[in-house]
Short mmCIF file of C-alpha atoms in Angstrom, two decimals:
data_model
loop_
_atom_site.label_atom_id
_atom_site.label_comp_id
_atom_site.label_asym_id
_atom_site.label_seq_id
_atom_site.Cartn_x
_atom_site.Cartn_y
_atom_site.Cartn_z
CA MET U 1 75.20 139.06 0.91
CA LYS U 2 73.53 138.81 -2.47
CA SER U 3 72.61 135.17 -1.90
CA TYR U 4 71.20 136.11 1.52
CA SER U 5 68.96 138.79 -0.10
CA ASN U 6 67.79 136.28 -2.70
CA ALA U 7 66.85 133.83 0.06
CA ILE U 8 64.77 136.51 1.82
CA ILE U 9 63.00 137.39 -1.42
CA ILE U 10 62.23 133.73 -2.08
CA ALA U 11 60.93 133.26 1.48
CA LEU U 12 58.68 136.31 1.17
CA ALA U 13 57.40 135.06 -2.15
CA ILE U 14 56.50 131.71 -0.59
CA VAL U 15 54.66 133.40 2.30
CA VAL U 16 52.77 135.77 -0.02
CA GLY U 17 51.92 132.91 -2.34
CA ALA U 18 50.64 130.80 0.51
CA PHE U 19 48.52 133.71 1.74
CA VAL U 20 47.05 134.30 -1.71
CA ILE U 21 46.30 130.62 -2.20
CA GLY U 22 44.79 130.40 1.28
CA SER U 23 42.65 133.47 0.72
CA ALA U 24 41.49 132.16 -2.65
CA TYR U 25 40.58 128.81 -1.11
CA LYS U 26 38.74 130.54 1.75
CA TYR U 27 36.85 132.74 -0.71
CA LYS U 28 35.96 129.76 -2.83
CA PHE U 29 34.75 127.87 0.23
CA ILE U 30 32.60 130.74 1.45
CA SER U 31 31.13 131.49 -1.96
CA SER U 32 30.16 127.84 -2.44
CA GLU U 33 28.25 127.59 0.89
CA THR U 34 24.54 127.13 0.32
CA ILE U 35 21.34 126.82 2.30
CA VAL U 36 19.06 124.02 1.09
CA VAL U 37 15.42 123.91 2.20
CA THR U 38 12.15 122.32 1.11
CA GLY U 39 9.06 124.46 0.88
CA LEU U 40 5.57 123.04 1.26
CA ALA U 41 2.17 124.33 0.18
CA GLU U 42 -1.29 122.82 0.65
CA LYS U 43 -4.78 123.84 -0.38
CA ASP U 44 -8.24 122.34 0.14
CA PHE U 45 -10.64 122.43 -2.79
CA THR U 46 -13.94 120.99 -3.99
CA SER U 47 -14.19 118.94 -7.16
CA ASP U 48 -16.23 120.52 -9.97
CA GLN U 49 -16.59 117.50 -12.26
CA ILE U 50 -18.08 114.04 -11.76
CA VAL U 51 -17.71 110.87 -13.83
CA TRP U 52 -20.09 108.00 -13.18
CA LYS U 53 -20.30 104.62 -14.92
CA GLY U 54 -22.76 101.76 -14.94
CA GLN U 55 -23.08 98.37 -16.61
CA TYR U 56 -26.03 96.27 -17.75
CA SER U 57 -26.15 92.78 -19.23
CA ARG U 58 -28.23 90.16 -20.98
CA THR U 59 -27.73 86.42 -21.37
CA GLY U 60 -29.15 83.95 -23.85
CA PHE U 61 -28.42 81.16 -26.29
CA ASP U 62 -29.50 83.18 -29.30
CA LEU U 63 -26.93 85.92 -29.91
CA LYS U 64 -29.19 87.98 -32.17
CA GLU U 65 -32.03 87.93 -29.65
CA ALA U 66 -29.74 88.82 -26.74
CA TYR U 67 -28.27 91.71 -28.73
CA THR U 68 -31.76 93.01 -29.54
CA GLN U 69 -32.62 92.89 -25.84
CA ILE U 70 -29.51 94.76 -24.71
CA LYS U 71 -29.99 97.48 -27.32
CA SER U 72 -33.57 97.83 -26.05
CA ASP U 73 -32.15 98.17 -22.52
CA GLU U 74 -29.82 100.90 -23.78
CA ALA U 75 -32.78 102.89 -25.12
CA VAL U 76 -34.64 102.52 -21.80
CA ILE U 77 -31.57 103.60 -19.80
CA LYS U 78 -31.03 106.61 -22.04
CA ALA U 79 -34.65 107.69 -21.66
CA TYR U 80 -34.42 107.19 -17.89
CA LEU U 81 -31.31 109.36 -17.57
CA LYS U 82 -32.81 112.11 -19.73
CA GLU U 83 -35.93 112.04 -17.59
CA LYS U 84 -33.73 112.55 -14.53
CA GLY U 85 -32.20 115.67 -16.10
CA ILE U 86 -29.00 114.36 -17.70
CA PRO U 87 -28.62 115.63 -21.31
CA ASP U 88 -27.47 113.49 -24.24
CA SER U 89 -24.21 115.45 -24.41
CA ASN U 90 -23.21 114.11 -20.97
CA MET U 91 -23.82 110.44 -21.84
CA VAL U 92 -21.62 107.99 -23.70
CA PHE U 93 -22.80 104.43 -24.32
CA LEU U 94 -19.96 101.97 -24.70
CA ALA U 95 -19.70 99.17 -27.26
CA VAL U 96 -21.41 95.92 -26.29
CA ASP U 97 -19.01 93.23 -25.08
CA VAL U 98 -19.89 89.64 -26.06
CA VAL U 99 -18.63 86.58 -24.15
CA LYS U 100 -19.29 83.00 -25.21
CA ASN U 101 -19.80 80.85 -22.10
CA PHE U 102 -18.97 77.19 -21.56
CA ASN U 103 -19.52 74.73 -18.72
CA TYR U 104 -17.26 71.73 -18.16
CA GLU U 105 -18.97 68.40 -17.63
CA ASN U 106 -17.39 65.17 -16.45
CA GLY U 107 -17.51 62.27 -18.86
CA PRO U 108 -16.71 58.58 -18.56
CA ASN U 109 -13.26 57.40 -17.52
CA GLY U 110 -12.40 60.76 -15.89
CA THR U 111 -12.73 62.75 -19.08
CA SER U 112 -14.37 66.13 -19.31
CA LYS U 113 -15.85 68.20 -22.09
CA SER U 114 -16.93 71.80 -22.54
CA VAL U 115 -20.58 72.46 -23.22
CA PHE U 116 -21.83 75.77 -24.63
CA SER U 117 -23.98 77.53 -22.01
CA GLY U 118 -24.98 80.70 -23.83
CA TYR U 119 -23.82 84.24 -24.46
CA THR U 120 -23.32 87.09 -21.99
CA LEU U 121 -23.62 90.56 -23.48
CA THR U 122 -22.52 93.54 -21.40
CA GLY U 123 -23.10 97.19 -22.19
CA GLY U 124 -21.96 100.28 -20.33
CA VAL U 125 -22.80 103.93 -19.95
CA LYS U 126 -20.54 106.79 -18.84
CA VAL U 127 -21.85 110.12 -17.55
CA ASP U 128 -19.43 113.06 -17.43
CA SER U 129 -20.97 116.18 -15.94
CA ARG U 130 -20.47 119.36 -13.92
CA GLN U 131 -23.84 118.79 -12.20
CA ILE U 132 -22.36 116.87 -9.31
CA GLN U 133 -25.37 116.71 -7.00
CA LEU U 134 -27.67 115.61 -9.82
CA VAL U 135 -25.41 112.77 -10.95
CA GLU U 136 -24.83 111.65 -7.35
CA LYS U 137 -28.60 111.42 -6.88
CA VAL U 138 -29.07 109.46 -10.11
CA SER U 139 -26.26 107.03 -9.21
CA ARG U 140 -28.07 106.22 -5.97
CA GLU U 141 -31.55 105.90 -7.49
CA VAL U 142 -30.60 104.02 -10.66
CA THR U 143 -31.69 100.72 -9.08
CA GLU U 144 -35.17 101.82 -10.16
CA LEU U 145 -34.22 100.28 -13.50
CA LEU U 146 -34.58 96.85 -11.88
CA GLN U 147 -38.31 97.49 -11.88
CA LYS U 148 -38.08 97.78 -15.66
CA GLY U 149 -36.39 94.38 -15.90
CA ILE U 150 -32.88 95.74 -16.47
CA GLU U 151 -29.95 94.29 -14.53
CA PHE U 152 -28.02 97.50 -13.93
CA SER U 153 -24.86 97.76 -11.82
CA SER U 154 -23.83 101.22 -10.64
CA ASN U 155 -20.19 102.14 -9.94
CA LYS U 156 -19.10 104.71 -7.38
CA PRO U 157 -18.67 108.18 -8.93
CA SER U 158 -15.21 109.62 -9.55
CA TYR U 159 -14.47 113.29 -8.88
CA TYR U 160 -12.14 115.63 -10.78
CA TYR U 161 -11.14 119.29 -10.89
CA SER U 162 -11.07 121.22 -14.16
CA LYS U 163 -8.65 123.95 -12.97
CA LEU U 164 -5.82 121.69 -11.90
CA ASN U 165 -3.09 123.57 -13.80
CA GLU U 166 -4.02 126.89 -12.20
CA LEU U 167 -4.08 125.20 -8.79
CA LYS U 168 -0.59 123.74 -9.32
CA ILE U 169 0.86 127.13 -10.32
CA ASP U 170 -0.67 128.78 -7.25
CA LEU U 171 0.75 126.08 -4.99
CA LEU U 172 4.22 126.41 -6.54
CA ALA U 173 4.25 130.13 -5.78
CA LYS U 174 3.23 129.48 -2.17
CA ALA U 175 5.79 126.68 -1.80
CA ALA U 176 8.50 129.08 -3.05
CA GLU U 177 7.44 131.66 -0.43
CA ASP U 178 7.52 128.99 2.27
CA ALA U 179 10.99 127.82 1.16
CA LYS U 180 12.37 131.37 1.24
CA LEU U 181 10.99 131.95 4.73
CA ARG U 182 12.62 128.75 5.95
CA ALA U 183 15.95 129.73 4.33
CA GLU U 184 15.82 133.21 5.91
CA THR U 185 15.18 131.64 9.30
CA ILE U 186 18.17 129.31 8.93
CA ALA U 187 20.40 132.13 7.69
CA LYS U 188 19.45 134.39 10.59
CA SER U 189 20.04 131.70 13.20
CA SER U 190 23.40 130.87 11.57
CA ASP U 191 24.44 134.54 11.47
CA VAL U 192 24.90 134.60 7.70
CA GLY U 193 23.16 136.47 4.93
CA LEU U 194 20.83 134.93 2.37
CA GLY U 195 22.15 135.28 -1.14
CA SER U 196 20.55 134.72 -4.51
CA LEU U 197 18.62 131.65 -5.58
CA LYS U 198 20.91 128.99 -7.02
CA LYS U 199 18.39 126.36 -8.13
CA ALA U 200 14.92 125.00 -7.44
CA ASN U 201 13.39 121.60 -8.13
CA MET U 202 9.69 120.81 -7.91
CA GLY U 203 8.88 117.78 -5.76
CA VAL U 204 5.83 115.55 -5.77
CA PHE U 205 2.37 116.96 -6.52
CA GLN U 206 -0.26 115.10 -4.50
CA ILE U 207 -4.06 115.11 -4.44
CA THR U 208 -5.59 113.28 -1.50
CA GLY U 209 -9.02 113.12 0.08
CA LYS U 210 -9.58 115.88 2.61
CA ASN U 211 -9.16 114.59 6.18
CA ASP U 212 -8.92 111.02 4.86
CA ASN U 213 -5.48 110.20 6.35
CA GLU U 214 -4.59 108.94 2.91
CA ASP U 215 -1.07 107.66 2.36
CA TYR U 216 1.22 109.75 0.20
CA SER U 217 2.79 108.10 -2.82
CA TYR U 218 6.41 108.51 -3.92
CA GLY U 219 5.24 109.09 -7.49
CA GLY U 220 2.33 111.31 -6.43
CA SER U 221 -1.19 110.16 -5.54
CA PHE U 222 -4.26 111.36 -7.44
CA ASN U 223 -7.44 110.81 -5.47
CA THR U 224 -10.66 110.47 -7.49
CA SER U 225 -12.95 108.92 -4.88
CA SER U 226 -13.41 112.03 -2.70
CA LYS U 227 -15.34 115.15 -3.68
CA GLU U 228 -13.50 117.24 -1.08
CA LYS U 229 -9.75 117.08 -1.70
CA THR U 230 -6.43 118.48 -0.53
CA ALA U 231 -3.65 119.34 -2.99
CA SER U 232 -0.05 119.63 -1.84
CA ILE U 233 3.30 120.25 -3.48
CA THR U 234 6.93 120.45 -2.37
CA LEU U 235 9.73 122.58 -3.77
CA LYS U 236 13.40 121.95 -2.99
CA VAL U 237 15.30 125.23 -3.13
CA GLU U 238 19.00 126.07 -2.82
CA TYR U 239 20.18 129.59 -1.89
CA LEU U 240 23.72 130.95 -1.77
CA ALA U 241 24.90 132.08 1.65
CA LYS U 242 26.76 135.35 2.00
#
């Protein structure tokens, strides 16, 4: 009789133990369920800074004479830009680059030799300004320098935004709101509650030309060719389900 009672006690203990273990496993499973979503935020903005560059050159056999000419060109270009309304503080003239040129001539018996053909000196100017329309106009009209005997090559302007950090913070906040709304929608349709935030990871921050159909880059694109731009950011968020 005693052994029979002991067997019942042992059996009950096994059942209770199995129930406790099962309940613990179920609780652990439920508590570890999460809802993972990706929030997205976009914003159009207009660049407030322009950077424009140009190059000019001189060639000659006499290095000293060619250098004197290109420094004279620099003075003319500087005066021209000031006349157009660009202050000295917005201009930077780059160091003159000197290249020694050679031509290869065929000699007797299939030989060839290099013959000095003169120097090419190249200078450059960079304009960094908030006066976007003014610099755009100058970049288009700078060919007027050809009339002054200066071989000037104008690059396309690049456009930037001085409040990029503030823009990124604003987009992050909106991406977080978008992610929470998506998570709430999933939770409601799944008949579960939305718990606390478990973790969040910022995705790629992109700046593309507005309405340019520009390809997104895995590492994040940073458009500088368009004045009108679109910034976007993604935020991967994980919520606990309850």
